[in-house]
């Protein structure tokens, strides 16, 4: 005659087995926390991306640089009366707008959250530019947004090519660099022309 376990004992046995299994599964995690070596984290959050921290920061900086150029270009289209400045500004809006779309597409593919606007320094420059008018505005726009910002962006793109780890990010930098270098040359000519103009 087979031995029959009382239902209450069977339930207690199952509960004890489940508790023991949980304790055993938790043991390695406890050891990892109390040991000298740190266990790698496997917890993913909504902010996790397919890029490491430095690549993610460079991509975000690239987005903000393009946003700043688009914003400054739009301001120049509104404020400047100089045909050369307006032509340059329109090209900045168009081409940096296109570059920004490329950056946003890569950010989506790599699960990177981009800033929703230009950085604090760009906003400070924009506030200063907004207070100017006439030839003074043209000169400062050409010098700051034209030459200064493009020099910074060239350095950033070169840094991405040199130090970036993600192949897609480096490819995007390689695609953008010739355009930004061309913008820089145009900006230098514009700045020289604006500086020569009378106030």
Short mmCIF file of C-alpha atoms in Angstrom, two decimals:
data_model
loop_
_atom_site.label_atom_id
_atom_site.label_comp_id
_atom_site.label_asym_id
_atom_site.label_seq_id
_atom_site.Cartn_x
_atom_site.Cartn_y
_atom_site.Cartn_z
CA UNK A 1 0.00 0.00 0.00
CA UNK A 2 1.62 3.28 -1.11
CA UNK A 3 2.41 5.91 1.47
CA UNK A 4 0.06 8.95 1.25
CA UNK A 5 1.20 12.39 2.37
CA UNK A 6 -1.32 14.44 4.23
CA UNK A 7 -2.44 17.43 2.04
CA UNK A 8 -1.33 19.97 4.65
CA UNK A 9 2.14 18.43 4.89
CA UNK A 10 2.40 18.37 1.08
CA UNK A 11 1.59 22.11 0.89
CA UNK A 12 4.16 22.90 3.62
CA UNK A 13 6.78 20.86 1.77
CA UNK A 14 6.14 22.76 -1.47
CA UNK A 15 6.35 26.10 0.34
CA UNK A 16 9.65 25.09 1.95
CA UNK A 17 11.05 23.97 -1.40
CA UNK A 18 10.05 27.25 -3.02
CA UNK A 19 11.63 29.23 -0.19
CA UNK A 20 14.86 27.23 -0.46
CA UNK A 21 14.98 27.77 -4.24
CA UNK A 22 14.57 31.52 -3.78
CA UNK A 23 17.29 31.61 -1.14
CA UNK A 24 19.69 29.69 -3.39
CA UNK A 25 18.99 31.91 -6.39
CA UNK A 26 19.59 35.03 -4.29
CA UNK A 27 22.84 33.71 -2.80
CA UNK A 28 25.11 34.56 -5.78
CA UNK A 29 23.74 38.11 -5.87
CA UNK A 30 24.45 38.52 -2.14
CA UNK A 31 27.96 37.12 -2.61
CA UNK A 32 28.59 39.49 -5.50
CA UNK A 33 27.49 42.46 -3.41
CA UNK A 34 29.55 41.49 -0.36
CA UNK A 35 32.61 40.25 -2.27
CA UNK A 36 35.58 42.29 -3.41
CA UNK A 37 34.64 42.18 -7.10
CA UNK A 38 31.69 44.16 -8.41
CA UNK A 39 29.13 42.20 -10.39
CA UNK A 40 28.20 43.81 -13.72
CA UNK A 41 24.80 45.44 -13.69
CA UNK A 42 22.22 43.93 -15.99
CA UNK A 43 19.37 46.24 -15.07
CA UNK A 44 18.21 48.21 -18.11
CA UNK A 45 16.44 51.54 -17.80
CA UNK A 46 14.60 53.63 -20.37
CA UNK A 47 17.73 55.78 -20.71
CA UNK A 48 20.02 52.88 -21.61
CA UNK A 49 21.39 53.09 -25.12
CA UNK A 50 23.48 51.10 -27.56
CA UNK A 51 26.29 53.67 -27.20
CA UNK A 52 28.75 53.99 -24.35
CA UNK A 53 28.74 57.16 -22.26
CA UNK A 54 31.39 59.08 -24.24
CA UNK A 55 29.80 58.28 -27.62
CA UNK A 56 26.38 59.20 -26.27
CA UNK A 57 27.71 62.55 -25.01
CA UNK A 58 29.37 63.32 -28.35
CA UNK A 59 26.14 62.52 -30.22
CA UNK A 60 24.19 64.79 -27.86
CA UNK A 61 26.75 67.58 -28.32
CA UNK A 62 26.46 67.15 -32.08
CA UNK A 63 22.68 67.50 -31.87
CA UNK A 64 22.98 70.68 -29.80
CA UNK A 65 25.54 72.15 -32.21
CA UNK A 66 23.19 71.64 -35.13
CA UNK A 67 20.25 73.05 -33.16
CA UNK A 68 22.30 76.15 -32.31
CA UNK A 69 23.21 76.73 -35.98
CA UNK A 70 19.58 76.37 -37.09
CA UNK A 71 18.37 78.75 -34.36
CA UNK A 72 21.06 81.35 -35.11
CA UNK A 73 20.38 81.08 -38.84
CA UNK A 74 16.68 81.73 -38.31
CA UNK A 75 17.49 84.75 -36.17
CA UNK A 76 19.82 86.11 -38.87
CA UNK A 77 17.10 85.68 -41.50
CA UNK A 78 14.81 87.82 -39.36
CA UNK A 79 17.28 90.49 -38.21
CA UNK A 80 19.86 90.98 -40.96
CA UNK A 81 19.41 93.31 -43.92
CA UNK A 82 22.59 92.03 -45.58
CA UNK A 83 21.97 89.76 -48.59
CA UNK A 84 25.22 87.83 -48.04
CA UNK A 85 24.42 87.20 -44.40
CA UNK A 86 20.87 86.11 -45.23
CA UNK A 87 22.13 83.73 -47.93
CA UNK A 88 24.62 82.18 -45.51
CA UNK A 89 21.98 81.98 -42.77
CA UNK A 90 19.52 80.19 -45.07
CA UNK A 91 22.19 77.65 -46.00
CA UNK A 92 22.90 77.05 -42.30
CA UNK A 93 19.20 76.49 -41.58
CA UNK A 94 18.87 74.06 -44.50
CA UNK A 95 22.09 72.09 -44.13
CA UNK A 96 22.29 71.98 -40.34
CA UNK A 97 18.58 71.09 -40.31
CA UNK A 98 19.39 68.14 -42.56
CA UNK A 99 22.36 67.16 -40.37
CA UNK A 100 20.17 67.39 -37.28
CA UNK A 101 17.70 64.98 -38.89
CA UNK A 102 20.58 62.53 -39.47
CA UNK A 103 21.68 62.88 -35.84
CA UNK A 104 18.11 62.32 -34.63
CA UNK A 105 17.75 59.21 -36.81
CA UNK A 106 20.98 57.76 -35.39
CA UNK A 107 19.88 58.63 -31.85
CA UNK A 108 16.61 56.74 -32.39
CA UNK A 109 18.50 53.73 -33.78
CA UNK A 110 20.87 53.73 -30.79
CA UNK A 111 18.19 54.49 -28.18
CA UNK A 112 19.82 57.78 -27.16
CA UNK A 113 17.76 60.60 -25.67
CA UNK A 114 18.78 63.91 -27.22
CA UNK A 115 18.47 67.33 -25.56
CA UNK A 116 15.37 69.26 -26.60
CA UNK A 117 17.30 72.41 -27.48
CA UNK A 118 20.67 74.10 -27.86
CA UNK A 119 23.01 74.16 -24.87
CA UNK A 120 23.28 76.90 -22.23
CA UNK A 121 26.28 78.54 -23.92
CA UNK A 122 24.45 78.72 -27.25
CA UNK A 123 21.42 80.25 -25.53
CA UNK A 124 23.65 82.88 -23.90
CA UNK A 125 25.16 83.73 -27.31
CA UNK A 126 21.67 83.90 -28.83
CA UNK A 127 20.50 86.33 -26.14
CA UNK A 128 23.51 88.56 -26.80
CA UNK A 129 22.94 88.43 -30.58
CA UNK A 130 19.26 89.24 -30.21
CA UNK A 131 20.12 92.56 -28.58
CA UNK A 132 22.18 93.67 -31.62
CA UNK A 133 21.09 95.10 -34.94
CA UNK A 134 22.44 96.30 -38.29
CA UNK A 135 26.08 95.74 -39.22
CA UNK A 136 26.97 94.99 -35.60
CA UNK A 137 24.57 92.05 -35.62
CA UNK A 138 25.99 90.84 -38.96
CA UNK A 139 29.57 90.99 -37.67
CA UNK A 140 28.81 89.18 -34.42
CA UNK A 141 26.66 86.54 -36.16
CA UNK A 142 29.44 85.85 -38.69
CA UNK A 143 32.09 85.74 -35.95
CA UNK A 144 30.23 83.76 -33.27
CA UNK A 145 27.78 81.47 -35.06
CA UNK A 146 29.72 81.40 -38.28
CA UNK A 147 33.39 81.05 -37.37
CA UNK A 148 33.40 80.22 -33.65
CA UNK A 149 30.66 77.59 -33.62
CA UNK A 150 31.89 75.89 -36.79
CA UNK A 151 35.43 75.69 -35.41
CA UNK A 152 33.98 73.94 -32.34
CA UNK A 153 31.93 71.57 -34.49
CA UNK A 154 34.93 70.67 -36.68
CA UNK A 155 36.86 69.78 -33.50
CA UNK A 156 33.94 67.69 -32.22
CA UNK A 157 33.62 65.78 -35.51
CA UNK A 158 37.37 65.12 -35.57
CA UNK A 159 37.19 63.90 -31.97
CA UNK A 160 34.33 61.53 -32.86
CA UNK A 161 36.37 60.12 -35.75
CA UNK A 162 39.43 59.69 -33.50
CA UNK A 163 37.89 58.59 -30.20
CA UNK A 164 34.43 57.30 -31.08
CA UNK A 165 33.78 53.60 -30.58
CA UNK A 166 30.55 53.17 -32.52
CA UNK A 167 31.00 52.67 -36.27
CA UNK A 168 27.71 54.36 -37.22
CA UNK A 169 28.56 57.45 -35.15
CA UNK A 170 32.01 57.66 -36.74
CA UNK A 171 30.48 57.26 -40.22
CA UNK A 172 28.05 60.11 -39.52
CA UNK A 173 30.93 62.32 -38.37
CA UNK A 174 32.83 61.48 -41.55
CA UNK A 175 29.80 62.40 -43.64
CA UNK A 176 29.28 65.74 -41.85
CA UNK A 177 32.90 66.91 -41.57
CA UNK A 178 33.44 68.14 -45.16
CA UNK A 179 30.21 70.14 -45.05
CA UNK A 180 31.10 71.79 -41.74
CA UNK A 181 34.63 72.56 -42.94
CA UNK A 182 33.10 74.22 -46.01
CA UNK A 183 30.75 76.20 -43.74
CA UNK A 184 33.76 77.35 -41.73
CA UNK A 185 35.52 78.67 -44.84
CA UNK A 186 32.35 80.45 -45.92
CA UNK A 187 31.96 81.92 -42.44
CA UNK A 188 35.51 83.27 -42.44
CA UNK A 189 34.86 85.05 -45.73
CA UNK A 190 31.55 86.38 -44.42
CA UNK A 191 33.21 87.60 -41.20
CA UNK A 192 35.91 89.40 -43.17
CA UNK A 193 33.27 91.03 -45.37
CA UNK A 194 31.12 92.04 -42.39
CA UNK A 195 34.13 93.43 -40.53
CA UNK A 196 35.00 95.61 -43.53
CA UNK A 197 31.48 97.05 -43.71
CA UNK A 198 30.85 100.38 -42.00
CA UNK A 199 28.69 100.44 -38.88
#
